[in-house]
Amino acid sequence: ADYDLVVRGGLVASGVGTMRCDIGIRGGRIVALAESITDGAATLDAGGLLVLPGGVDSHCHIEEPARGGYVGTGGDLAVTVNEESFRTASTSAFAGGTTSVVCFVPQWKGEGILPRLADYEQRAAKGMLDYSFHQIISDPTDEVLEREVPQIVARGIRSLKVFLTYEPLHLSDEQFLKVLATARRHGCLVTVHCENYAAIKWRTEMLIKAGMTAPKYHAWSRPVVVEREATHRAIALAELVDQPIQVFHVSCAEAAEEIARAQHRGLKVWGETCPQYLTLTAADMDRPGFEGAAYMCSPSPRTEAEQGRVWEMIRRGTLDVVSSDHCGFSMAGEAGKAANGRDAPFRDIPNGIPGLAARLPILFSEGVSKGRISLEHFVRLTATNPARLMGLAPRKGAIAIGADADLALWDPKKRVTIANPLMQHAIDYTPYEGLEVTGWPVATVRRGEVVMRDGVVQGEPGTGQFLPRGPYDFIAPRGVLADGFDAAPRG
Ligand code: DUC
Ligand code: ZN
Ligand code: ZN
Ligand code: ZN
């Protein structure tokens, strides 16, 4: 046979449109797209189905040892390792049609980055998903910036992640500027968690003093204005350095409008949002006792009206990537949401929700099935754009000759009620339990191998590949400098 696998009879979707064709796969890659291909050693029947590029989730926390476990300001620094392993994350991703991720290598204050990277590389190699890394910078010493960052760039890591909030992670403006300058010198994208640290800390202290400690006050501690301010500041500092950035998990129109203004000025600023900002609200955290913790993530989910405004910023193209920000903590047991007790104040409950498997079904259903966005826009948001912005294209994110054969075979009419067992992750709940969706993946192909069929995940642990990234256009600075003085020359 000419091909290892042929996908026959599907409607193949790309970021620019759809076409009816067969796909010939050899050696894990797409080598033919034609009206009819018959000579495959194996055949996958896609009749009546859409064939989408496998999802690219460019923002997932997997098996990430976090000091403080993404608790709010003030909590103690107990270490929680995010419960999802690369193996369970792979199962979950394949169940939901996603085939590659970009996840986070931690840095802890007082440490360099290389030892933890070596440990993390070993963990990641045990999964089935293809993966790339963002390097978190929480302690930007000269040693880290001048000696270690060039080494991780040489190893194919092309994005740095900084937090403007969280006690053990946040950077001062001066530290952030130094990271931006380092990224410019060495050719990395900088991704940013934008919330104002001091404002959240102050409000949190006031709320707790007033006895307002239940999970729902998490949202009160970080209203829209703290996100808008930090987004504005991140953009301003990136403009000063002439360094491209992506603003992570935009939850509200006011922050998105800061991004839109920057884009209109010609800056290389991109914005990402997540399914939780399209389907959950702050009211979800208003449940008896500890239950509200299940919906707690940062930024906080907002209101239904805000969800509508986020959709509008997606439609306009201001927000051009939808990732999951998968960061799972189980509700039961002592390692997850209850790490600091079931009556802990909201400040001490780990932030984050699982969403790897739910991302594509929710965005397809709420977006395409409900007529908010087109099918090709869905493909751009979930695969093509994240692959391009992260430097994974043309290998990932598109169905094209020469690309990896990563596919999601999708039944656009299948109606499913989301329930935790369908997520196939290690977390004991999903915040989307009971949500009815139209459209569901029926098979997932990773580099030519069928790794999920009718919900049954296959695949050998240890087959996920690291995706090294080289220099690429999106991360090249514009060369526009205040007063023409280059404070961060490239080299
Ligand atoms: N937000 C979360 O909700 N979890 C992980 C990190 C983050 O920024
Ligand atoms: Zn974040
Ligand atoms: Zn995150
Ligand atoms: Zn250098």
Tab-separated table of C-alpha atoms in Angstrom, residues 69-454:
chain	number	residue	atom	x	y	z
A	69	GLY	CA	-0.233	25.694	44.313
A	70	TYR	CA	-1.680	28.785	42.659
A	71	VAL	CA	-3.294	29.992	45.839
A	72	GLY	CA	-4.078	33.675	46.111
A	73	THR	CA	-1.866	36.158	47.856
A	74	GLY	CA	-0.969	35.408	51.424
A	75	GLY	CA	-1.372	31.650	51.579
A	76	ASP	CA	1.453	29.481	52.876
A	77	LEU	CA	3.824	27.885	50.452
A	78	ALA	CA	2.853	24.213	50.678
A	79	VAL	CA	3.881	22.497	47.471
A	80	THR	CA	1.131	20.973	45.350
A	81	VAL	CA	1.912	19.047	42.223
A	82	ASN	CA	-0.881	19.497	39.814
A	83	GLU	CA	-2.656	16.145	39.916
A	84	GLU	CA	-2.785	15.601	36.190
A	85	SER	CA	0.177	13.544	34.951
A	86	PHE	CA	1.349	13.644	31.347
A	87	ARG	CA	-0.213	10.248	30.951
A	88	THR	CA	-3.664	11.208	32.217
A	89	ALA	CA	-3.461	14.543	30.424
A	90	SER	CA	-2.790	12.643	27.197
A	91	THR	CA	-5.834	10.444	27.717
A	92	SER	CA	-7.985	13.468	28.399
A	93	ALA	CA	-6.642	15.453	25.473
A	94	PHE	CA	-7.178	12.575	23.020
A	95	ALA	CA	-10.713	12.030	24.375
A	96	GLY	CA	-11.439	15.644	23.459
A	97	GLY	CA	-9.707	15.817	20.056
A	98	THR	CA	-6.528	17.614	21.183
A	99	THR	CA	-3.163	16.228	20.071
A	100	SER	CA	-0.539	18.733	21.215
A	101	VAL	CA	-0.027	21.064	24.142
A	102	VAL	CA	2.263	23.771	25.376
A	103	CYS	CA	2.688	23.423	29.142
A	104	PHE	CA	4.736	25.107	31.849
A	105	VAL	CA	8.176	24.445	33.273
A	106	PRO	CA	8.178	25.936	36.778
A	107	GLN	CA	10.798	28.169	38.301
A	108	TRP	CA	10.812	28.585	42.059
A	109	LYS	CA	12.245	31.714	43.658
A	110	GLY	CA	15.818	31.177	44.778
A	111	GLU	CA	16.453	28.539	42.134
A	112	GLY	CA	17.700	28.510	38.579
A	113	ILE	CA	15.657	27.039	35.755
A	114	LEU	CA	17.801	24.261	34.321
A	115	PRO	CA	17.473	21.603	37.083
A	116	ARG	CA	13.680	21.846	37.110
A	117	LEU	CA	13.624	21.753	33.307
A	118	ALA	CA	15.578	18.486	33.344
A	119	ASP	CA	13.062	16.988	35.786
A	120	TYR	CA	10.104	18.267	33.794
A	121	GLU	CA	11.475	16.911	30.507
A	122	GLN	CA	11.490	13.443	32.064
A	123	ARG	CA	7.913	13.754	33.266
A	124	ALA	CA	6.664	15.025	29.904
A	125	ALA	CA	8.351	12.218	27.994
A	126	LYS	CA	6.075	9.689	29.732
A	127	GLY	CA	2.894	10.872	28.002
A	128	MET	CA	1.366	10.274	24.584
A	129	LEU	CA	0.719	13.887	23.670
A	130	ASP	CA	3.147	15.957	21.649
A	131	TYR	CA	4.355	18.852	23.750
A	132	SER	CA	6.299	22.042	23.942
A	133	PHE	CA	7.145	24.219	26.943
A	134	HIS	CA	6.660	27.738	28.212
A	135	GLN	CA	9.374	28.573	30.736
A	136	ILE	CA	7.972	30.341	33.820
A	137	ILE	CA	10.264	33.085	35.113
A	138	SER	CA	9.540	33.957	38.755
A	139	ASP	CA	13.064	34.952	39.825
A	140	PRO	CA	14.803	36.814	36.995
A	141	THR	CA	18.333	36.986	38.337
A	142	ASP	CA	21.209	37.941	36.046
A	143	GLU	CA	22.294	34.296	36.121
A	144	VAL	CA	18.878	33.129	34.919
A	145	LEU	CA	18.474	35.796	32.260
A	146	GLU	CA	21.982	35.963	30.897
A	147	ARG	CA	23.200	32.408	31.232
A	148	GLU	CA	20.202	30.066	31.467
A	149	VAL	CA	17.666	31.603	29.080
A	150	PRO	CA	20.033	31.344	26.074
A	151	GLN	CA	20.477	27.660	26.928
A	152	ILE	CA	16.760	26.903	26.993
A	153	VAL	CA	16.332	28.775	23.719
A	154	ALA	CA	19.012	26.535	22.253
A	155	ARG	CA	16.953	23.571	23.471
A	156	GLY	CA	13.940	24.736	21.482
A	157	ILE	CA	11.921	26.649	24.071
A	158	ARG	CA	10.671	29.883	22.564
A	159	SER	CA	8.244	31.305	25.102
A	160	LEU	CA	8.632	32.703	28.594
A	161	LYS	CA	5.703	33.003	30.998
A	162	VAL	CA	5.442	35.707	33.607
A	163	PHE	CA	2.836	36.339	36.292
A	164	LEU	CA	1.909	39.825	37.434
A	165	THR	CA	0.123	38.303	40.452
A	166	TYR	CA	0.353	35.278	42.847
A	167	GLU	CA	2.534	35.590	45.921
A	168	PRO	CA	5.342	33.194	44.910
A	169	LEU	CA	5.350	34.125	41.227
A	170	HIS	CA	4.608	37.788	40.572
A	171	LEU	CA	7.241	40.086	39.117
A	172	SER	CA	7.754	43.778	39.786
A	173	ASP	CA	7.593	46.082	36.769
A	174	GLU	CA	11.387	46.309	36.826
A	175	GLN	CA	11.746	42.513	36.798
A	176	PHE	CA	9.149	42.222	34.036
A	177	LEU	CA	11.084	44.752	31.917
A	178	LYS	CA	14.240	42.670	32.336
A	179	VAL	CA	12.413	39.529	31.187
A	180	LEU	CA	10.991	41.376	28.183
A	181	ALA	CA	14.466	42.617	27.245
A	182	THR	CA	15.924	39.116	27.587
A	183	ALA	CA	13.173	37.671	25.417
A	184	ARG	CA	13.895	40.304	22.786
A	185	ARG	CA	17.617	39.578	22.817
A	186	HIS	CA	17.217	35.854	22.454
A	187	GLY	CA	14.033	35.512	20.406
A	188	CYS	CA	11.175	34.360	22.636
A	189	LEU	CA	7.509	35.215	22.917
A	190	VAL	CA	6.495	36.459	26.372
A	191	THR	CA	3.136	35.231	27.674
A	192	VAL	CA	1.630	37.145	30.577
A	193	HIS	CA	-0.875	36.534	33.380
A	194	CYS	CA	-2.308	40.030	33.793
A	195	GLU	CA	-3.816	40.890	37.179
A	196	ASN	CA	-2.640	43.575	39.631
A	197	TYR	CA	-0.882	41.859	42.548
A	198	ALA	CA	-1.100	44.668	45.096
A	199	ALA	CA	-4.744	45.437	44.379
A	200	ILE	CA	-5.758	41.792	44.817
A	201	LYS	CA	-3.703	41.473	47.991
A	202	TRP	CA	-5.285	44.604	49.482
A	203	ARG	CA	-8.850	43.596	48.611
A	204	THR	CA	-8.255	40.045	49.826
A	205	GLU	CA	-7.070	41.300	53.211
A	206	MET	CA	-10.092	43.604	53.527
A	207	LEU	CA	-12.547	40.853	52.537
A	208	ILE	CA	-11.069	38.361	54.981
A	209	LYS	CA	-11.035	40.968	57.772
A	210	ALA	CA	-14.732	41.529	57.107
A	211	GLY	CA	-15.388	37.791	57.411
A	212	MET	CA	-16.096	37.403	53.711
A	213	THR	CA	-14.099	34.219	53.192
A	214	ALA	CA	-16.378	31.880	51.159
A	215	PRO	CA	-15.280	30.767	47.672
A	216	LYS	CA	-17.530	33.337	45.977
A	217	TYR	CA	-15.405	36.177	47.378
A	218	HIS	CA	-12.577	35.035	45.131
A	219	ALA	CA	-14.359	36.992	42.375
A	220	TRP	CA	-14.757	40.033	44.661
A	221	SER	CA	-11.006	40.025	45.319
A	222	ARG	CA	-10.172	40.503	41.622
A	223	PRO	CA	-12.770	42.518	39.695
A	224	VAL	CA	-12.384	43.441	36.027
A	225	VAL	CA	-10.436	46.627	36.822
A	226	VAL	CA	-7.447	44.688	38.238
A	227	GLU	CA	-7.211	42.704	35.006
A	228	ARG	CA	-7.674	45.754	32.778
A	229	GLU	CA	-4.973	47.713	34.632
A	230	ALA	CA	-2.427	44.903	34.466
A	231	THR	CA	-3.194	44.260	30.800
A	232	HIS	CA	-2.626	47.935	30.016
A	233	ARG	CA	0.626	47.945	31.987
A	234	ALA	CA	1.930	44.753	30.406
A	235	ILE	CA	1.280	46.168	26.953
A	236	ALA	CA	2.917	49.503	27.792
A	237	LEU	CA	6.070	47.853	29.111
A	238	ALA	CA	6.215	45.488	26.124
A	239	GLU	CA	5.885	48.494	23.823
A	240	LEU	CA	8.751	50.236	25.609
A	241	VAL	CA	11.006	47.223	25.072
A	242	ASP	CA	9.611	46.466	21.564
A	243	GLN	CA	8.847	42.871	22.533
A	244	PRO	CA	5.901	40.760	21.280
A	245	ILE	CA	3.576	39.396	23.992
A	246	GLN	CA	0.491	37.214	24.298
A	247	VAL	CA	-1.962	38.130	27.059
A	248	PHE	CA	-3.284	34.929	28.585
A	249	HIS	CA	-6.858	34.122	29.633
A	250	VAL	CA	-8.613	37.388	28.863
A	251	SER	CA	-11.892	37.233	30.804
A	252	CYS	CA	-13.503	40.568	29.994
A	253	ALA	CA	-14.042	43.136	27.278
A	254	GLU	CA	-12.189	45.908	29.125
A	255	ALA	CA	-8.938	43.922	29.011
A	256	ALA	CA	-9.604	42.870	25.419
A	257	GLU	CA	-10.122	46.522	24.471
A	258	GLU	CA	-6.622	47.304	25.748
A	259	ILE	CA	-5.335	44.606	23.404
A	260	ALA	CA	-7.410	45.932	20.494
A	261	ARG	CA	-6.001	49.446	21.005
A	262	ALA	CA	-2.460	48.054	21.051
A	263	GLN	CA	-3.111	46.074	17.870
A	264	HIS	CA	-4.462	49.223	16.185
A	265	ARG	CA	-1.216	50.961	17.058
A	266	GLY	CA	0.572	48.149	15.255
A	267	LEU	CA	2.022	46.426	18.312
A	268	LYS	CA	2.629	42.670	18.330
A	269	VAL	CA	0.168	41.925	21.119
A	270	TRP	CA	-2.143	38.914	21.018
A	271	GLY	CA	-4.958	37.834	23.291
A	272	GLU	CA	-6.151	34.407	24.374
A	273	THR	CA	-9.373	33.432	26.118
A	274	CYS	CA	-10.715	30.139	27.507
A	275	PRO	CA	-14.046	28.221	27.585
A	276	GLN	CA	-14.604	29.124	31.237
A	277	TYR	CA	-14.999	32.798	30.295
A	278	LEU	CA	-17.687	31.813	27.780
A	279	THR	CA	-19.679	29.394	29.951
A	280	LEU	CA	-19.070	29.981	33.685
A	281	THR	CA	-19.881	33.001	35.843
A	282	ALA	CA	-18.847	34.278	39.273
A	283	ALA	CA	-22.248	33.051	40.506
A	284	ASP	CA	-21.030	29.469	40.006
A	285	MET	CA	-18.752	30.008	43.017
A	286	ASP	CA	-21.771	31.048	45.120
A	287	ARG	CA	-22.623	27.563	46.405
A	288	PRO	CA	-22.905	26.171	49.887
A	289	GLY	CA	-19.718	25.386	51.780
A	290	PHE	CA	-16.723	24.325	49.741
A	291	GLU	CA	-18.622	23.530	46.509
A	292	GLY	CA	-17.891	26.890	44.892
A	293	ALA	CA	-14.165	26.027	44.878
A	294	ALA	CA	-14.815	23.770	41.874
A	295	TYR	CA	-15.223	26.840	39.662
A	296	MET	CA	-12.400	28.909	41.093
A	297	CYS	CA	-9.801	30.044	38.618
A	298	SER	CA	-7.971	33.250	37.859
A	299	PRO	CA	-8.985	35.583	36.383
A	300	SER	CA	-12.395	34.892	37.838
A	301	PRO	CA	-15.344	33.942	35.641
A	302	ARG	CA	-17.510	37.074	35.301
A	303	THR	CA	-21.174	37.525	34.260
A	304	GLU	CA	-23.352	36.337	31.378
A	305	ALA	CA	-23.245	39.834	29.899
A	306	GLU	CA	-19.439	39.684	29.993
A	307	GLN	CA	-19.474	36.312	28.207
A	308	GLY	CA	-21.329	38.008	25.347
A	309	ARG	CA	-18.711	40.738	25.181
A	310	VAL	CA	-15.880	38.176	25.117
A	311	TRP	CA	-17.603	36.429	22.187
A	312	GLU	CA	-17.706	39.780	20.415
A	313	MET	CA	-13.941	40.229	20.919
A	314	ILE	CA	-13.441	36.740	19.478
A	315	ARG	CA	-15.566	37.603	16.453
A	316	ARG	CA	-13.581	40.798	15.866
A	317	GLY	CA	-10.330	38.834	15.958
A	318	THR	CA	-8.932	40.683	18.995
A	319	LEU	CA	-8.848	37.372	20.866
A	320	ASP	CA	-7.509	34.825	18.407
A	321	VAL	CA	-6.664	31.759	20.514
A	322	VAL	CA	-8.917	29.696	22.792
A	323	SER	CA	-6.911	27.496	25.160
A	324	SER	CA	-8.100	25.548	28.208
A	325	ASP	CA	-5.782	26.838	30.978
A	326	HIS	CA	-6.257	23.270	32.196
A	327	CYS	CA	-5.055	23.277	35.813
A	328	GLY	CA	-6.835	20.491	37.630
A	329	PHE	CA	-7.245	20.069	41.377
A	330	SER	CA	-9.650	17.417	42.694
A	331	MET	CA	-12.390	18.360	45.145
A	332	ALA	CA	-11.942	15.309	47.393
A	333	GLY	CA	-8.733	14.331	49.170
A	334	GLU	CA	-5.984	16.504	50.562
A	335	ALA	CA	-3.824	17.188	47.524
A	336	GLY	CA	-6.265	19.257	45.507
A	337	LYS	CA	-8.693	22.093	46.142
A	338	ALA	CA	-8.781	21.201	49.848
A	339	ALA	CA	-4.974	21.318	50.271
A	340	ASN	CA	-5.440	23.950	52.971
A	341	GLY	CA	-8.671	22.492	54.407
A	342	ARG	CA	-12.310	22.508	53.333
A	343	ASP	CA	-13.023	25.603	55.387
A	344	ALA	CA	-10.010	27.548	54.114
A	345	PRO	CA	-10.699	31.145	53.097
A	346	PHE	CA	-10.916	31.626	49.333
A	347	ARG	CA	-7.365	33.036	49.384
A	348	ASP	CA	-5.938	29.624	50.293
A	349	ILE	CA	-7.814	27.474	47.763
A	350	PRO	CA	-5.762	26.514	44.686
A	351	ASN	CA	-6.879	28.331	41.545
A	352	GLY	CA	-7.530	26.361	38.403
A	353	ILE	CA	-10.018	24.113	36.673
A	354	PRO	CA	-9.669	21.129	34.336
A	355	GLY	CA	-10.652	21.707	30.705
A	356	LEU	CA	-8.368	19.787	28.318
A	357	ALA	CA	-11.077	17.430	27.057
A	358	ALA	CA	-13.943	19.918	27.215
A	359	ARG	CA	-12.276	22.721	25.253
A	360	LEU	CA	-13.104	21.668	21.696
A	361	PRO	CA	-16.630	20.350	22.385
A	362	ILE	CA	-17.600	23.508	24.289
A	363	LEU	CA	-16.184	25.901	21.722
A	364	PHE	CA	-17.694	23.929	18.844
A	365	SER	CA	-21.116	23.739	20.475
A	366	GLU	CA	-21.320	27.252	21.892
A	367	GLY	CA	-19.557	28.706	18.855
A	368	VAL	CA	-20.290	26.768	15.664
A	369	SER	CA	-23.496	24.890	16.575
A	370	LYS	CA	-25.084	28.024	18.038
A	371	GLY	CA	-24.014	30.138	15.057
A	372	ARG	CA	-21.681	32.521	16.871
A	373	ILE	CA	-18.621	31.660	14.770
A	374	SER	CA	-17.947	29.761	11.553
A	375	LEU	CA	-16.355	26.332	11.362
A	376	GLU	CA	-13.177	27.793	9.889
A	377	HIS	CA	-13.004	30.361	12.680
A	378	PHE	CA	-13.286	27.487	15.183
A	379	VAL	CA	-10.342	25.736	13.492
A	380	ARG	CA	-8.259	28.904	13.631
A	381	LEU	CA	-9.008	29.511	17.329
A	382	THR	CA	-8.318	25.965	18.497
A	383	ALA	CA	-5.501	24.769	16.229
A	384	THR	CA	-4.144	27.000	13.464
A	385	ASN	CA	-3.627	30.208	15.444
A	386	PRO	CA	-2.080	28.658	18.559
A	387	ALA	CA	0.252	26.567	16.373
A	388	ARG	CA	1.376	29.627	14.411
A	389	LEU	CA	1.731	31.928	17.413
A	390	MET	CA	3.770	29.319	19.293
A	391	GLY	CA	6.040	28.533	16.355
A	392	LEU	CA	4.640	25.008	15.888
A	393	ALA	CA	3.417	25.666	12.346
A	394	PRO	CA	3.527	24.305	9.701
A	395	ARG	CA	4.081	20.992	11.481
A	396	LYS	CA	1.003	21.428	13.713
A	397	GLY	CA	-2.357	23.168	13.435
A	398	ALA	CA	-3.362	22.494	9.827
A	399	ILE	CA	-4.317	19.667	7.497
A	400	ALA	CA	-1.712	20.168	4.813
A	401	ILE	CA	0.822	18.126	2.898
A	402	GLY	CA	3.940	17.663	5.000
A	403	ALA	CA	2.183	18.430	8.288
A	404	ASP	CA	1.957	15.882	11.100
A	405	ALA	CA	-1.151	13.724	10.656
A	406	ASP	CA	-2.924	15.014	13.765
A	407	LEU	CA	-6.677	14.854	13.230
A	408	ALA	CA	-9.962	15.017	15.096
A	409	LEU	CA	-12.836	13.231	13.332
A	410	TRP	CA	-15.861	15.168	14.459
A	411	ASP	CA	-19.562	14.371	14.492
A	412	PRO	CA	-21.162	17.830	14.257
A	413	LYS	CA	-24.643	16.557	15.152
A	414	LYS	CA	-23.864	14.299	18.078
A	415	ARG	CA	-25.501	15.537	21.281
A	416	VAL	CA	-23.686	14.830	24.519
A	417	THR	CA	-24.248	15.882	28.108
A	418	ILE	CA	-20.835	16.567	29.607
A	419	ALA	CA	-20.097	14.301	32.561
A	420	ASN	CA	-16.821	13.728	34.360
A	421	PRO	CA	-16.123	10.173	33.097
A	422	LEU	CA	-16.132	11.502	29.524
A	423	MET	CA	-13.249	13.845	30.389
A	424	GLN	CA	-10.905	10.879	31.068
A	425	HIS	CA	-8.647	12.989	33.299
A	426	ALA	CA	-7.282	12.387	36.807
A	427	ILE	CA	-9.498	15.038	38.372
A	428	ASP	CA	-12.646	13.980	40.253
A	429	TYR	CA	-14.959	16.550	38.691
A	430	THR	CA	-15.524	18.806	35.703
A	431	PRO	CA	-16.885	22.345	36.094
A	432	TYR	CA	-18.899	21.662	32.934
A	433	GLU	CA	-20.898	18.728	34.388
A	434	GLY	CA	-24.380	18.712	32.865
A	435	LEU	CA	-23.599	21.106	30.026
A	436	GLU	CA	-25.298	19.896	26.846
A	437	VAL	CA	-23.191	20.157	23.722
A	438	THR	CA	-23.837	19.489	20.058
A	439	GLY	CA	-20.753	18.145	18.286
A	440	TRP	CA	-18.272	15.601	19.629
A	441	PRO	CA	-15.010	13.949	18.544
A	442	VAL	CA	-15.441	10.319	17.486
A	443	ALA	CA	-11.803	9.590	16.643
A	444	THR	CA	-8.440	11.231	17.272
A	445	VAL	CA	-5.328	10.603	15.181
A	446	ARG	CA	-1.868	11.602	16.446
A	447	ARG	CA	0.941	11.441	13.865
A	448	GLY	CA	-1.005	8.896	11.847
A	449	GLU	CA	-1.897	6.656	14.761
A	450	VAL	CA	-5.541	6.268	15.818
A	451	VAL	CA	-5.284	7.129	19.510
A	452	MET	CA	-9.005	7.486	20.301
A	453	ARG	CA	-12.034	5.853	18.795
A	454	ASP	CA	-15.594	6.177	20.145
